[in-house]
Short mmCIF file of C-alpha atoms in Angstrom, two decimals:
data_model
loop_
_atom_site.label_atom_id
_atom_site.label_comp_id
_atom_site.label_asym_id
_atom_site.label_seq_id
_atom_site.Cartn_x
_atom_site.Cartn_y
_atom_site.Cartn_z
CA SER T 1371 6.63 -28.90 38.12
CA ILE T 1372 5.25 -32.29 36.86
CA PHE T 1373 1.81 -31.96 38.49
CA VAL T 1374 2.00 -28.24 36.99
CA LEU T 1375 2.37 -29.56 33.34
CA LEU T 1376 -0.18 -32.82 34.45
CA ALA T 1377 -3.36 -30.57 35.16
CA THR T 1378 -3.00 -28.26 31.97
CA ILE T 1379 -2.70 -31.33 29.81
CA PHE T 1380 -5.45 -32.15 31.43
CA ALA T 1381 -6.85 -28.77 31.76
CA LEU T 1382 -6.38 -28.74 27.77
CA PHE T 1383 -8.28 -32.23 26.80
CA VAL T 1384 -11.56 -30.76 28.77
CA SER T 1385 -11.72 -27.38 26.89
CA ILE T 1386 -11.68 -29.25 23.91
CA ASP T 1387 -14.17 -31.75 24.52
CA ALA T 1388 -16.65 -29.01 26.03
CA LEU T 1389 -16.02 -27.43 22.78
CA SER T 1390 -17.64 -30.29 21.09
CA CYS T 1391 -20.63 -29.78 22.79
CA LYS T 1392 -24.42 -28.96 20.36
CA TYR T 1393 -26.17 -26.47 20.51
CA GLY T 1394 -28.05 -26.50 23.75
CA GLU T 1395 -25.22 -28.11 25.02
CA GLU T 1396 -22.47 -27.57 27.28
CA TYR T 1397 -20.16 -29.92 28.79
CA LYS T 1398 -21.20 -31.04 32.59
CA CYS T 1399 -20.94 -33.88 35.48
CA SER T 1400 -24.32 -35.47 34.76
CA ASN T 1401 -25.73 -38.46 33.20
CA LYS T 1402 -28.46 -39.28 30.62
CA VAL T 1403 -30.00 -41.17 32.54
CA CYS T 1404 -31.27 -37.38 34.64
CA GLU T 1405 -31.73 -35.79 31.55
CA ARG T 1406 -34.66 -33.84 30.97
CA THR T 1407 -36.78 -35.16 27.27
CA CYS T 1408 -39.79 -34.92 25.84
CA ASP T 1409 -40.61 -38.24 28.00
CA ASN T 1410 -40.01 -37.20 32.01
CA LEU T 1411 -40.60 -33.32 31.40
CA GLY T 1412 -43.29 -32.81 33.77
CA THR T 1413 -41.69 -35.40 36.30
CA ASP T 1414 -39.23 -34.84 39.43
CA LEU T 1415 -36.09 -36.40 38.24
CA VAL T 1416 -34.54 -38.61 41.23
CA CYS T 1417 -31.31 -39.05 39.44
CA ASP T 1418 -28.92 -41.10 42.26
CA VAL T 1419 -26.49 -42.67 39.80
CA PRO T 1420 -22.44 -41.24 39.46
CA CYS T 1421 -22.32 -38.44 36.81
CA THR T 1422 -19.72 -38.61 33.97
CA ASN T 1423 -18.30 -35.47 32.62
CA GLY T 1424 -19.72 -34.75 28.87
CA CYS T 1425 -22.42 -32.48 26.80
CA TYR T 1426 -25.38 -32.83 28.69
CA CYS T 1427 -28.72 -30.70 27.81
CA ALA T 1428 -28.05 -26.75 28.93
CA ASP T 1429 -30.39 -25.78 31.67
CA GLY T 1430 -34.34 -24.83 29.69
CA PHE T 1431 -33.08 -27.29 27.19
CA VAL T 1432 -34.63 -31.13 26.80
CA ARG T 1433 -33.06 -33.61 24.96
CA ILE T 1434 -35.27 -34.79 21.98
CA SER T 1435 -34.80 -37.09 18.56
CA HIS T 1436 -31.60 -36.77 16.71
CA ASP T 1437 -29.33 -36.18 20.43
CA ARG T 1438 -30.76 -33.04 19.86
CA CYS T 1439 -31.57 -30.36 23.00
CA LYS T 1440 -33.87 -27.77 22.36
CA PRO T 1441 -35.31 -24.90 24.83
#
């Protein structure tokens, strides 16, 4: 059916996007405002903004300069 075809195409695009994530990142629904950085490492993050799919730092990693995630 058309629904199965569309779902397959969508899954393919999500898989391709996930492959573009760099070391220390994972493809998930989050927001750059909610990511851990060196500046907010010791604080409680209150994240009440809508999430968007993309490459964000994985658990245990923080965003540093040059748009990289480090453990």
